[in-house]
Amino acid sequence: MKKIVFFIFVFISFFSCNKNDDNLSFKSVFIPIESVDIPDEFTLGEVHTIGVTYKRPSNCHIFGKFYYAPHNNERTVAVVNTVFERNDCIDLVDETLTATFNFQVTSNVSYIFKFWQGKDDNNEDIFLEIEVPVTN
């Protein structure tokens, strides 16, 4: 986590020193999750690390945070990037990044994770759903 904060600080500092960007603006966008590294099972009371891999669309995209919405035993997760709106952004073809978060297991029922993978042709959300059982 300290590394992420450090890189965000360096990135923002770099852009704040550029004299051509007096009105630097940015927005937050969801980025589709490509793959997930999650344990096959959880142990009640323990903390487990979950990793997600996503493609970074341009050099103006940086990891911002996770969207995380719990509802009963379901957890909806998405990657949120901060996008700096600049004229000199470079599209990246195959740059994949991994971000992780810690999950505290507080219930002995299975958890269902819904990882956001984008939208389909009908503009409906697509999710990778993974059910993880809990052992005592």
PDB file of C-alpha atoms in Angstrom:
ATOM      1  CA  MET A   1       0.000   0.000   0.000  1.00  0.00           C
ATOM      2  CA  LYS A   2       2.863   2.373   0.800  1.00  0.00           C
ATOM      3  CA  LYS A   3       4.307   1.751  -2.660  1.00  0.00           C
ATOM      4  CA  ILE A   4       1.002   2.656  -4.343  1.00  0.00           C
ATOM      5  CA  VAL A   5       0.715   5.882  -2.351  1.00  0.00           C
ATOM      6  CA  PHE A   6       4.331   6.727  -3.181  1.00  0.00           C
ATOM      7  CA  PHE A   7       3.818   6.170  -6.924  1.00  0.00           C
ATOM      8  CA  ILE A   8       0.623   8.233  -6.919  1.00  0.00           C
ATOM      9  CA  PHE A   9       2.466  11.039  -5.114  1.00  0.00           C
ATOM     10  CA  VAL A  10       5.359  10.930  -7.599  1.00  0.00           C
ATOM     11  CA  PHE A  11       2.963  10.828 -10.556  1.00  0.00           C
ATOM     12  CA  ILE A  12       0.913  13.788  -9.340  1.00  0.00           C
ATOM     13  CA  SER A  13       4.060  15.710  -8.421  1.00  0.00           C
ATOM     14  CA  PHE A  14       5.446  15.181 -11.909  1.00  0.00           C
ATOM     15  CA  PHE A  15       2.347  16.592 -13.567  1.00  0.00           C
ATOM     16  CA  SER A  16       1.998  19.450 -11.100  1.00  0.00           C
ATOM     17  CA  CYS A  17       5.452  20.725 -12.083  1.00  0.00           C
ATOM     18  CA  ASN A  18       4.617  20.931 -15.780  1.00  0.00           C
ATOM     19  CA  LYS A  19       4.052  24.615 -16.650  1.00  0.00           C
ATOM     20  CA  ASN A  20       1.782  23.703 -19.597  1.00  0.00           C
ATOM     21  CA  ASP A  21      -0.825  22.120 -17.322  1.00  0.00           C
ATOM     22  CA  ASP A  22      -2.086  24.945 -15.144  1.00  0.00           C
ATOM     23  CA  ASN A  23      -5.598  23.469 -15.242  1.00  0.00           C
ATOM     24  CA  LEU A  24      -4.878  19.769 -14.875  1.00  0.00           C
ATOM     25  CA  SER A  25      -8.139  17.857 -14.747  1.00  0.00           C
ATOM     26  CA  PHE A  26      -8.899  14.221 -14.133  1.00  0.00           C
ATOM     27  CA  LYS A  27     -11.769  11.798 -13.797  1.00  0.00           C
ATOM     28  CA  SER A  28     -12.387   8.349 -12.348  1.00  0.00           C
ATOM     29  CA  VAL A  29     -13.294   5.413 -14.587  1.00  0.00           C
ATOM     30  CA  PHE A  30     -13.948   1.709 -14.109  1.00  0.00           C
ATOM     31  CA  ILE A  31     -11.386  -0.567 -15.777  1.00  0.00           C
ATOM     32  CA  PRO A  32     -12.371  -4.149 -16.714  1.00  0.00           C
ATOM     33  CA  ILE A  33     -10.742  -6.894 -14.658  1.00  0.00           C
ATOM     34  CA  GLU A  34      -8.955  -9.461 -16.834  1.00  0.00           C
ATOM     35  CA  SER A  35      -8.214 -12.148 -14.244  1.00  0.00           C
ATOM     36  CA  VAL A  36      -8.369 -12.824 -10.510  1.00  0.00           C
ATOM     37  CA  ASP A  37      -6.024 -14.529  -8.049  1.00  0.00           C
ATOM     38  CA  ILE A  38      -8.205 -15.685  -5.167  1.00  0.00           C
ATOM     39  CA  PRO A  39      -7.856 -18.608  -2.742  1.00  0.00           C
ATOM     40  CA  ASP A  40      -9.898 -21.758  -3.385  1.00  0.00           C
ATOM     41  CA  GLU A  41     -11.235 -21.480   0.159  1.00  0.00           C
ATOM     42  CA  PHE A  42     -11.186 -19.031   3.052  1.00  0.00           C
ATOM     43  CA  THR A  43     -10.551 -19.690   6.739  1.00  0.00           C
ATOM     44  CA  LEU A  44     -12.925 -18.048   9.186  1.00  0.00           C
ATOM     45  CA  GLY A  45     -11.279 -15.157  11.040  1.00  0.00           C
ATOM     46  CA  GLU A  46      -8.299 -14.852   8.706  1.00  0.00           C
ATOM     47  CA  VAL A  47      -7.317 -12.139   6.250  1.00  0.00           C
ATOM     48  CA  HIS A  48      -6.745 -13.238   2.661  1.00  0.00           C
ATOM     49  CA  THR A  49      -5.102 -11.278  -0.152  1.00  0.00           C
ATOM     50  CA  ILE A  50      -7.019 -11.098  -3.434  1.00  0.00           C
ATOM     51  CA  GLY A  51      -5.283  -9.942  -6.604  1.00  0.00           C
ATOM     52  CA  VAL A  52      -6.821  -8.681  -9.816  1.00  0.00           C
ATOM     53  CA  THR A  53      -5.134  -8.098 -13.158  1.00  0.00           C
ATOM     54  CA  TYR A  54      -6.274  -5.392 -15.553  1.00  0.00           C
ATOM     55  CA  LYS A  55      -5.020  -3.633 -18.668  1.00  0.00           C
ATOM     56  CA  ARG A  56      -3.827  -0.054 -18.297  1.00  0.00           C
ATOM     57  CA  PRO A  57      -5.335   1.790 -21.304  1.00  0.00           C
ATOM     58  CA  SER A  58      -2.906   4.738 -21.431  1.00  0.00           C
ATOM     59  CA  ASN A  59      -0.057   6.391 -19.602  1.00  0.00           C
ATOM     60  CA  CYS A  60      -2.617   8.886 -18.236  1.00  0.00           C
ATOM     61  CA  HIS A  61      -4.383   6.103 -16.284  1.00  0.00           C
ATOM     62  CA  ILE A  62      -3.241   5.313 -12.748  1.00  0.00           C
ATOM     63  CA  PHE A  63      -4.760   3.010 -10.159  1.00  0.00           C
ATOM     64  CA  GLY A  64      -7.089   4.990  -7.931  1.00  0.00           C
ATOM     65  CA  LYS A  65      -8.912   2.506  -5.733  1.00  0.00           C
ATOM     66  CA  PHE A  66     -11.178  -0.489  -5.649  1.00  0.00           C
ATOM     67  CA  TYR A  67     -14.924  -0.122  -5.900  1.00  0.00           C
ATOM     68  CA  TYR A  68     -16.118  -2.550  -3.239  1.00  0.00           C
ATOM     69  CA  ALA A  69     -19.795  -3.137  -2.479  1.00  0.00           C
ATOM     70  CA  PRO A  70     -20.791  -5.799   0.069  1.00  0.00           C
ATOM     71  CA  HIS A  71     -24.341  -7.155   0.136  1.00  0.00           C
ATOM     72  CA  ASN A  72     -25.064 -10.143   2.365  1.00  0.00           C
ATOM     73  CA  ASN A  73     -22.535 -12.776   1.223  1.00  0.00           C
ATOM     74  CA  GLU A  74     -21.885 -11.079  -2.162  1.00  0.00           C
ATOM     75  CA  ARG A  75     -18.993  -8.743  -2.833  1.00  0.00           C
ATOM     76  CA  THR A  76     -18.927  -6.662  -6.016  1.00  0.00           C
ATOM     77  CA  VAL A  77     -15.422  -5.513  -6.946  1.00  0.00           C
ATOM     78  CA  ALA A  78     -14.154  -3.211  -9.695  1.00  0.00           C
ATOM     79  CA  VAL A  79     -10.903  -1.400 -10.447  1.00  0.00           C
ATOM     80  CA  VAL A  80     -11.180   2.386 -10.501  1.00  0.00           C
ATOM     81  CA  ASN A  81      -8.495   4.346 -12.342  1.00  0.00           C
ATOM     82  CA  THR A  82      -7.815   8.050 -12.173  1.00  0.00           C
ATOM     83  CA  VAL A  83      -7.432   9.398 -15.711  1.00  0.00           C
ATOM     84  CA  PHE A  84      -5.584  12.650 -16.246  1.00  0.00           C
ATOM     85  CA  GLU A  85      -7.181  14.490 -19.151  1.00  0.00           C
ATOM     86  CA  ARG A  86      -4.204  15.578 -21.210  1.00  0.00           C
ATOM     87  CA  ASN A  87      -3.469  16.008 -24.902  1.00  0.00           C
ATOM     88  CA  ASP A  88      -0.296  13.924 -24.843  1.00  0.00           C
ATOM     89  CA  CYS A  89      -1.647  10.609 -23.481  1.00  0.00           C
ATOM     90  CA  ILE A  90      -0.179   7.537 -25.128  1.00  0.00           C
ATOM     91  CA  ASP A  91      -2.351   4.451 -25.667  1.00  0.00           C
ATOM     92  CA  LEU A  92      -0.796   1.329 -24.187  1.00  0.00           C
ATOM     93  CA  VAL A  93      -1.332  -1.960 -25.987  1.00  0.00           C
ATOM     94  CA  ASP A  94      -0.434  -4.759 -23.605  1.00  0.00           C
ATOM     95  CA  GLU A  95       0.400  -3.205 -20.258  1.00  0.00           C
ATOM     96  CA  THR A  96      -1.197  -5.326 -17.567  1.00  0.00           C
ATOM     97  CA  LEU A  97      -1.062  -4.404 -13.906  1.00  0.00           C
ATOM     98  CA  THR A  98      -2.010  -6.233 -10.742  1.00  0.00           C
ATOM     99  CA  ALA A  99      -3.654  -4.656  -7.727  1.00  0.00           C
ATOM    100  CA  THR A 100      -4.456  -6.411  -4.462  1.00  0.00           C
ATOM    101  CA  PHE A 101      -6.742  -5.952  -1.503  1.00  0.00           C
ATOM    102  CA  ASN A 102      -7.117  -7.756   1.798  1.00  0.00           C
ATOM    103  CA  PHE A 103     -10.341  -9.535   2.665  1.00  0.00           C
ATOM    104  CA  GLN A 104     -11.294 -10.287   6.281  1.00  0.00           C
ATOM    105  CA  VAL A 105     -13.420 -13.435   6.594  1.00  0.00           C
ATOM    106  CA  THR A 106     -16.118 -12.737   9.193  1.00  0.00           C
ATOM    107  CA  SER A 107     -18.778 -15.319   8.341  1.00  0.00           C
ATOM    108  CA  ASN A 108     -18.777 -19.085   7.894  1.00  0.00           C
ATOM    109  CA  VAL A 109     -20.981 -18.980   4.766  1.00  0.00           C
ATOM    110  CA  SER A 110     -19.525 -19.047   1.258  1.00  0.00           C
ATOM    111  CA  TYR A 111     -18.718 -15.674  -0.280  1.00  0.00           C
ATOM    112  CA  ILE A 112     -19.660 -14.817  -3.855  1.00  0.00           C
ATOM    113  CA  PHE A 113     -17.341 -12.326  -5.520  1.00  0.00           C
ATOM    114  CA  LYS A 114     -18.520 -10.480  -8.616  1.00  0.00           C
ATOM    115  CA  PHE A 115     -15.547  -8.938 -10.434  1.00  0.00           C
ATOM    116  CA  TRP A 116     -16.531  -6.302 -13.007  1.00  0.00           C
ATOM    117  CA  GLN A 117     -15.281  -7.151 -16.515  1.00  0.00           C
ATOM    118  CA  GLY A 118     -16.892  -4.402 -18.566  1.00  0.00           C
ATOM    119  CA  LYS A 119     -20.116  -4.119 -20.540  1.00  0.00           C
ATOM    120  CA  ASP A 120     -21.634  -6.296 -23.254  1.00  0.00           C
ATOM    121  CA  ASP A 121     -23.156  -5.199 -26.581  1.00  0.00           C
ATOM    122  CA  ASN A 122     -26.407  -4.297 -24.786  1.00  0.00           C
ATOM    123  CA  ASN A 123     -24.531  -2.072 -22.317  1.00  0.00           C
ATOM    124  CA  GLU A 124     -25.150  -4.590 -19.513  1.00  0.00           C
ATOM    125  CA  ASP A 125     -22.474  -5.139 -16.881  1.00  0.00           C
ATOM    126  CA  ILE A 126     -20.422  -8.331 -17.189  1.00  0.00           C
ATOM    127  CA  PHE A 127     -19.083  -9.991 -14.043  1.00  0.00           C
ATOM    128  CA  LEU A 128     -16.714 -12.852 -13.335  1.00  0.00           C
ATOM    129  CA  GLU A 129     -18.457 -14.627 -10.451  1.00  0.00           C
ATOM    130  CA  ILE A 130     -16.415 -16.754  -8.073  1.00  0.00           C
ATOM    131  CA  GLU A 131     -17.817 -18.545  -5.037  1.00  0.00           C
ATOM    132  CA  VAL A 132     -15.352 -19.211  -2.240  1.00  0.00           C
ATOM    133  CA  PRO A 133     -16.305 -21.603   0.583  1.00  0.00           C
ATOM    134  CA  VAL A 134     -15.281 -20.899   4.181  1.00  0.00           C
ATOM    135  CA  THR A 135     -13.688 -23.451   6.515  1.00  0.00           C
ATOM    136  CA  ASN A 136     -13.424 -23.175  10.291  1.00  0.00           C
TER     137      ASN A 136
END
